[in-house]
């Protein structure tokens, strides 16, 4: 925990860059003079900036490792909802061993997602790219393994071709399927040191496999994540959900706006939400573009595609020409 002077420096950032970020994103002028932070602008914007600075200061005093990206995200949250409780939101941390970083929800939607995982044996989460669906589930899985709540982690993904043919990839079946599982490996290695992640996979404590390999198995005392669930067929989804055994927690993630199944084939995730949403012990979480925490452009791209999908295309313009005799 830092003292008041160190906390103030952490809030302001190196060369007061955090204050500059707040000025740019909140439309105010924020500057520091000694131990005072001065804010100028219209009343509403000044109130937002003041609330931001106070809450960031409280977080730092509590030992939160404030990063520039956290300040930018906090500014966006305050802009959307001036009453947002940043202290409560950012303090909901996930303990992940071996990494000098803090994994925490960056939006109220993400916080609801983590609460759902903590309180339910099965969670179905849908949302656009960049909302942290898989990453947060992976962090919760690693944390549960560390605390001894589960004996292993099982990560699965449908091997569905997204515009490219699987058969043209070189190598045997395992080598062909590996590119589809690469995002799960990347998320794991971002949370666990590379050498330790390799050992966990080698020992079978962490298993990364195509969805089809789940058939006929019963998964006990495991944390199971099915990524890209929108590309599971109805039969595959039912098969996966019925693999859950005693002491197992499962999370299914997916973006139902990006289904790569053949035209006319129902997404197993869409169907599962429709059929199972009201079952006790199961939670459905819907993240939106407001929960995108990647580059700000990602949120803008998601919004643009959503607008395009909801706006019918203009009919092609046809010019009528009179036939004239030569």
Coordinates of C-alpha atoms in Angstrom, one line a residue:
X1 CA 0.0 0.0 0.0
X2 CA 1.4 3.4 -1.0
X3 CA 1.5 6.6 1.0
X4 CA -0.4 9.7 -0.1
X5 CA 2.5 11.3 -2.1
X6 CA 3.3 8.0 -4.0
X7 CA -0.4 7.4 -4.6
X8 CA -0.8 10.9 -6.1
X9 CA 2.2 10.3 -8.4
X10 CA 0.7 7.0 -9.5
X11 CA -2.7 8.6 -10.3
X12 CA -1.0 11.4 -12.3
X13 CA 1.3 9.0 -14.1
X14 CA 4.7 9.5 -15.5
X15 CA 5.1 13.1 -16.6
X16 CA 1.4 13.5 -15.7
X17 CA 0.4 11.4 -18.7
X18 CA -2.7 9.9 -16.9
X19 CA -4.0 13.5 -16.4
X20 CA -3.5 14.2 -20.1
X21 CA -5.5 11.1 -20.9
X22 CA -8.3 12.2 -18.7
X23 CA -8.2 15.6 -20.2
X24 CA -8.5 14.2 -23.7
X25 CA -11.1 11.6 -23.0
X26 CA -13.4 13.6 -20.7
X27 CA -13.1 16.9 -22.5
X28 CA -11.7 18.9 -19.5
X29 CA -8.4 20.5 -18.6
X30 CA -6.7 18.6 -15.8
X31 CA -3.4 19.7 -14.3
X32 CA -1.3 19.3 -11.2
X33 CA 0.2 22.0 -9.0
X34 CA 2.1 20.5 -6.1
X35 CA -0.2 18.2 -4.2
X36 CA -3.3 19.7 -5.9
X37 CA -5.1 18.5 -9.0
X38 CA -7.0 21.2 -10.7
X39 CA -9.9 20.5 -13.2
X40 CA -11.5 23.0 -15.5
X41 CA -14.4 22.6 -17.9
X42 CA -18.2 22.6 -17.9
X43 CA -19.9 21.5 -14.6
X44 CA -20.8 18.0 -15.8
X45 CA -17.4 17.1 -17.2
X46 CA -15.6 18.5 -14.1
X47 CA -17.8 16.3 -11.9
X48 CA -17.0 13.3 -14.0
X49 CA -13.2 14.0 -13.9
X50 CA -13.3 14.7 -10.1
X51 CA -15.1 11.4 -9.4
X52 CA -12.5 9.6 -11.6
X53 CA -9.5 11.1 -9.8
X54 CA -10.9 10.4 -6.4
X55 CA -11.7 6.8 -7.2
X56 CA -8.3 6.2 -8.9
X57 CA -6.6 7.6 -5.8
X58 CA -8.6 5.3 -3.5
X59 CA -7.6 2.3 -5.7
X60 CA -3.9 3.1 -5.6
X61 CA -4.0 3.6 -1.8
X62 CA -5.5 0.1 -1.6
X63 CA -2.5 -1.2 -3.5
X64 CA -4.1 -1.5 -7.0
X65 CA -1.3 -1.5 -9.7
X66 CA -2.7 1.3 -11.9
X67 CA -1.8 1.1 -15.6
X68 CA -2.3 3.7 -18.4
X69 CA -4.8 1.3 -20.0
X70 CA -6.8 1.2 -16.8
X71 CA -7.0 5.0 -16.7
X72 CA -8.3 5.0 -20.3
X73 CA -10.9 2.3 -19.5
X74 CA -11.9 4.2 -16.3
X75 CA -12.5 7.4 -18.3
X76 CA -14.8 5.5 -20.8
X77 CA -16.7 4.0 -17.9
X78 CA -17.2 7.3 -16.2
X79 CA -18.3 8.9 -19.5
X80 CA -21.0 6.2 -19.9
X81 CA -22.1 6.1 -16.3
X82 CA -20.9 8.9 -13.9
X83 CA -22.2 6.8 -11.0
X84 CA -20.0 3.8 -11.8
X85 CA -18.1 2.4 -8.8
X86 CA -14.6 2.0 -10.1
X87 CA -13.2 0.9 -6.8
X88 CA -15.7 -1.9 -6.4
X89 CA -15.3 -2.9 -10.1
X90 CA -11.5 -2.9 -10.3
X91 CA -11.0 -4.5 -6.9
X92 CA -12.8 -7.7 -8.0
X93 CA -9.5 -9.3 -8.9
X94 CA -8.7 -12.8 -10.0
X95 CA -5.6 -14.4 -8.3
X96 CA -3.4 -15.9 -11.0
X97 CA -0.1 -17.5 -10.0
X98 CA 3.2 -16.8 -11.6
X99 CA 2.4 -13.5 -13.3
X100 CA 3.0 -10.0 -12.1
X101 CA -0.3 -8.7 -13.3
X102 CA -3.8 -8.2 -12.0
X103 CA -6.7 -9.8 -13.9
X104 CA -9.9 -8.0 -13.1
X105 CA -13.2 -7.0 -14.8
X106 CA -12.9 -3.8 -16.7
X107 CA -16.7 -3.2 -17.2
X108 CA -19.8 -3.9 -15.2
X109 CA -20.7 -6.6 -17.8
X110 CA -17.5 -8.4 -17.2
X111 CA -18.0 -8.2 -13.5
X112 CA -21.4 -9.8 -13.9
X113 CA -19.7 -12.5 -16.0
X114 CA -17.2 -13.3 -13.3
X115 CA -20.0 -13.4 -10.7
X116 CA -21.9 -15.8 -12.8
X117 CA -18.9 -18.1 -13.1
X118 CA -18.4 -18.1 -9.4
X119 CA -22.0 -18.8 -8.5
X120 CA -23.0 -21.3 -11.2
X121 CA -21.8 -24.7 -12.4
X122 CA -22.6 -23.8 -16.1
X123 CA -22.3 -20.4 -17.8
X124 CA -23.2 -19.6 -21.4
X125 CA -21.6 -16.3 -22.4
X126 CA -22.1 -14.6 -25.7
X127 CA -20.7 -11.3 -26.9
X128 CA -18.6 -9.7 -29.6
X129 CA -14.9 -9.9 -30.1
X130 CA -12.7 -8.2 -27.5
X131 CA -15.1 -8.5 -24.5
X132 CA -12.8 -10.9 -22.7
X133 CA -15.1 -13.9 -22.8
X134 CA -12.4 -16.5 -23.2
X135 CA -9.6 -14.7 -21.3
X136 CA -11.6 -14.1 -18.2
X137 CA -12.9 -17.7 -18.2
X138 CA -9.3 -18.9 -18.6
X139 CA -8.2 -16.8 -15.7
X140 CA -10.9 -18.2 -13.5
X141 CA -9.9 -21.7 -14.5
X142 CA -6.2 -21.2 -13.6
X143 CA -7.2 -19.6 -10.3
X144 CA -9.5 -22.5 -9.5
X145 CA -6.7 -25.0 -10.3
X146 CA -4.3 -23.0 -8.1
X147 CA -6.7 -23.1 -5.2
X148 CA -7.3 -26.8 -5.5
X149 CA -11.0 -26.4 -6.4
X150 CA -10.5 -28.5 -9.5
X151 CA -8.0 -31.2 -10.5
X152 CA -7.6 -30.2 -14.1
X153 CA -8.6 -27.8 -16.9
X154 CA -10.1 -28.9 -20.2
X155 CA -10.2 -26.5 -23.1
X156 CA -12.2 -27.4 -26.2
X157 CA -13.0 -25.7 -29.5
X158 CA -15.0 -26.8 -32.6
X159 CA -12.7 -27.4 -35.6
X160 CA -14.9 -25.5 -38.0
X161 CA -13.6 -24.1 -41.2
X162 CA -14.0 -20.3 -41.4
X163 CA -13.7 -19.7 -45.1
X164 CA -10.6 -21.9 -45.4
X165 CA -10.4 -25.6 -46.1
X166 CA -8.9 -27.8 -43.3
X167 CA -7.8 -30.4 -45.7
X168 CA -5.4 -28.1 -47.5
X169 CA -3.3 -27.6 -44.3
X170 CA -0.1 -29.7 -44.2
X171 CA 0.6 -32.5 -41.7
X172 CA -1.4 -35.2 -39.9
X173 CA -4.8 -34.7 -38.2
X174 CA -3.2 -33.3 -35.0
X175 CA -1.2 -30.7 -37.0
X176 CA -4.2 -29.8 -39.1
X177 CA -6.3 -29.2 -36.0
X178 CA -3.7 -27.3 -34.0
X179 CA -4.3 -23.9 -35.6
X180 CA -7.9 -24.0 -34.4
X181 CA -6.7 -24.6 -30.8
X182 CA -3.9 -22.0 -31.0
X183 CA -6.0 -19.1 -29.4
X184 CA -6.6 -21.3 -26.3
X185 CA -2.9 -22.0 -26.0
X186 CA -2.2 -18.3 -26.3
X187 CA -4.6 -17.4 -23.6
X188 CA -3.2 -20.0 -21.3
X189 CA 0.4 -19.0 -21.9
X190 CA -0.5 -15.3 -21.2
X191 CA -1.7 -16.3 -17.8
X192 CA 0.8 -19.0 -16.9
X193 CA 4.6 -18.9 -17.6
X194 CA 5.5 -20.7 -20.8
X195 CA 7.5 -23.5 -19.2
X196 CA 4.9 -24.2 -16.6
X197 CA 2.1 -24.2 -19.1
X198 CA 4.0 -26.7 -21.2
X199 CA 4.5 -29.0 -18.1
X200 CA 0.8 -28.7 -17.2
X201 CA -0.2 -29.8 -20.7
X202 CA 2.4 -32.6 -20.8
X203 CA 1.1 -34.0 -17.5
X204 CA -2.5 -33.8 -18.6
X205 CA -3.4 -31.3 -15.9
X206 CA -4.4 -29.0 -18.8
X207 CA -5.9 -30.6 -21.9
X208 CA -6.5 -28.7 -25.1
X209 CA -8.6 -30.6 -27.6
X210 CA -11.1 -30.3 -30.5
X211 CA -14.7 -30.6 -29.3
X212 CA -15.2 -33.9 -31.2
X213 CA -12.7 -35.5 -28.8
X214 CA -15.1 -35.0 -25.9
X215 CA -17.5 -37.6 -27.0
X216 CA -18.0 -40.6 -24.7
X217 CA -16.2 -38.9 -21.8
X218 CA -17.3 -37.8 -18.3
X219 CA -15.4 -34.9 -16.9
X220 CA -15.2 -34.9 -13.1
X221 CA -13.5 -32.3 -10.9
X222 CA -12.6 -30.2 -13.9
X223 CA -12.9 -26.6 -15.1
X224 CA -14.1 -27.0 -18.7
X225 CA -14.2 -24.2 -21.3
X226 CA -15.7 -24.5 -24.7
X227 CA -14.6 -21.6 -26.9
X228 CA -16.2 -20.5 -30.1
X229 CA -19.4 -22.3 -29.0
X230 CA -21.4 -20.7 -31.8
X231 CA -19.7 -23.0 -34.2
X232 CA -20.8 -26.2 -32.4
X233 CA -23.8 -28.0 -33.9
X234 CA -26.9 -28.8 -31.9
X235 CA -25.7 -32.4 -31.5
X236 CA -22.2 -31.3 -30.5
X237 CA -23.5 -28.8 -27.9
X238 CA -25.8 -31.4 -26.3
X239 CA -22.9 -33.9 -26.3
X240 CA -20.6 -31.4 -24.6
X241 CA -23.1 -30.2 -22.0
X242 CA -23.9 -33.8 -21.0
X243 CA -20.1 -34.5 -20.3
X244 CA -20.3 -32.4 -17.1
X245 CA -19.6 -34.6 -14.1
X246 CA -19.3 -34.1 -10.3
X247 CA -17.3 -31.2 -9.1
X248 CA -17.0 -29.8 -12.6
X249 CA -17.6 -26.2 -13.7
X250 CA -18.2 -25.3 -17.4
X251 CA -18.1 -22.1 -19.4
X252 CA -19.2 -21.9 -23.0
X253 CA -18.3 -18.7 -24.9
X254 CA -19.1 -17.5 -28.4
X255 CA -20.1 -14.7 -30.7
X256 CA -23.4 -15.6 -32.2
X257 CA -23.0 -12.9 -34.9
X258 CA -20.0 -14.9 -36.3
X259 CA -21.4 -18.4 -37.0
X260 CA -19.2 -20.4 -39.5
X261 CA -21.5 -23.4 -39.7
X262 CA -22.9 -24.3 -43.2
X263 CA -25.9 -22.1 -44.2
X264 CA -29.1 -23.4 -42.7
X265 CA -27.5 -25.3 -39.8
X266 CA -28.5 -24.1 -36.4
X267 CA -25.8 -23.0 -34.0
X268 CA -25.7 -25.2 -30.9
X269 CA -25.0 -22.2 -28.7
X270 CA -28.0 -20.3 -29.9
X271 CA -30.2 -23.3 -29.4
X272 CA -28.8 -24.1 -26.0
X273 CA -29.6 -20.5 -24.7
X274 CA -33.1 -20.8 -26.0
X275 CA -33.8 -24.2 -24.4
X276 CA -31.8 -24.0 -21.2
X277 CA -31.8 -20.3 -20.1
X278 CA -34.3 -20.8 -17.3
X279 CA -32.7 -23.9 -15.8
X280 CA -31.6 -23.5 -12.2
X281 CA -27.8 -23.7 -11.7
X282 CA -27.2 -22.3 -15.2
X283 CA -26.5 -18.6 -16.1
X284 CA -26.6 -16.9 -19.5
X285 CA -24.4 -13.8 -19.8
X286 CA -24.7 -11.4 -22.7
X287 CA -21.8 -9.0 -23.2
X288 CA -22.1 -6.1 -25.7
X289 CA -19.9 -3.6 -27.5
X290 CA -19.8 -1.6 -24.2
X291 CA -17.7 -4.4 -22.8
X292 CA -15.1 -4.4 -25.5
X293 CA -11.7 -3.7 -23.8
X294 CA -9.3 -4.1 -26.7
X295 CA -8.2 -1.2 -28.8
X296 CA -11.0 1.5 -29.0
X297 CA -11.2 0.8 -32.7
X298 CA -12.6 -2.7 -32.0
X299 CA -15.6 -1.3 -30.2
X300 CA -16.2 1.2 -33.0
X301 CA -15.9 -1.7 -35.6
X302 CA -18.4 -3.8 -33.6
X303 CA -20.9 -0.9 -33.4
X304 CA -20.5 -0.2 -37.2
X305 CA -21.2 -3.8 -38.1
X306 CA -24.2 -3.9 -35.7
X307 CA -25.6 -0.8 -37.4
X308 CA -25.0 -2.3 -40.8
X309 CA -26.8 -5.5 -39.9
X310 CA -29.8 -3.6 -38.6
X311 CA -30.1 -1.4 -41.7
X312 CA -31.4 -3.0 -44.9
X313 CA -29.3 -2.5 -47.9
X314 CA -30.4 0.0 -50.5
X315 CA -31.8 -1.7 -53.6
X316 CA -29.5 -1.6 -56.6
X317 CA -30.0 1.5 -58.7
X318 CA -31.3 0.7 -62.2
X319 CA -31.4 3.3 -64.8
X320 CA -34.1 3.0 -67.4
X321 CA -33.1 3.8 -71.0
X322 CA -35.3 4.2 -73.9
X323 CA -34.7 2.0 -76.9
X324 CA -34.2 4.2 -79.9
X325 CA -34.1 3.1 -83.5
X326 CA -30.7 3.5 -85.1

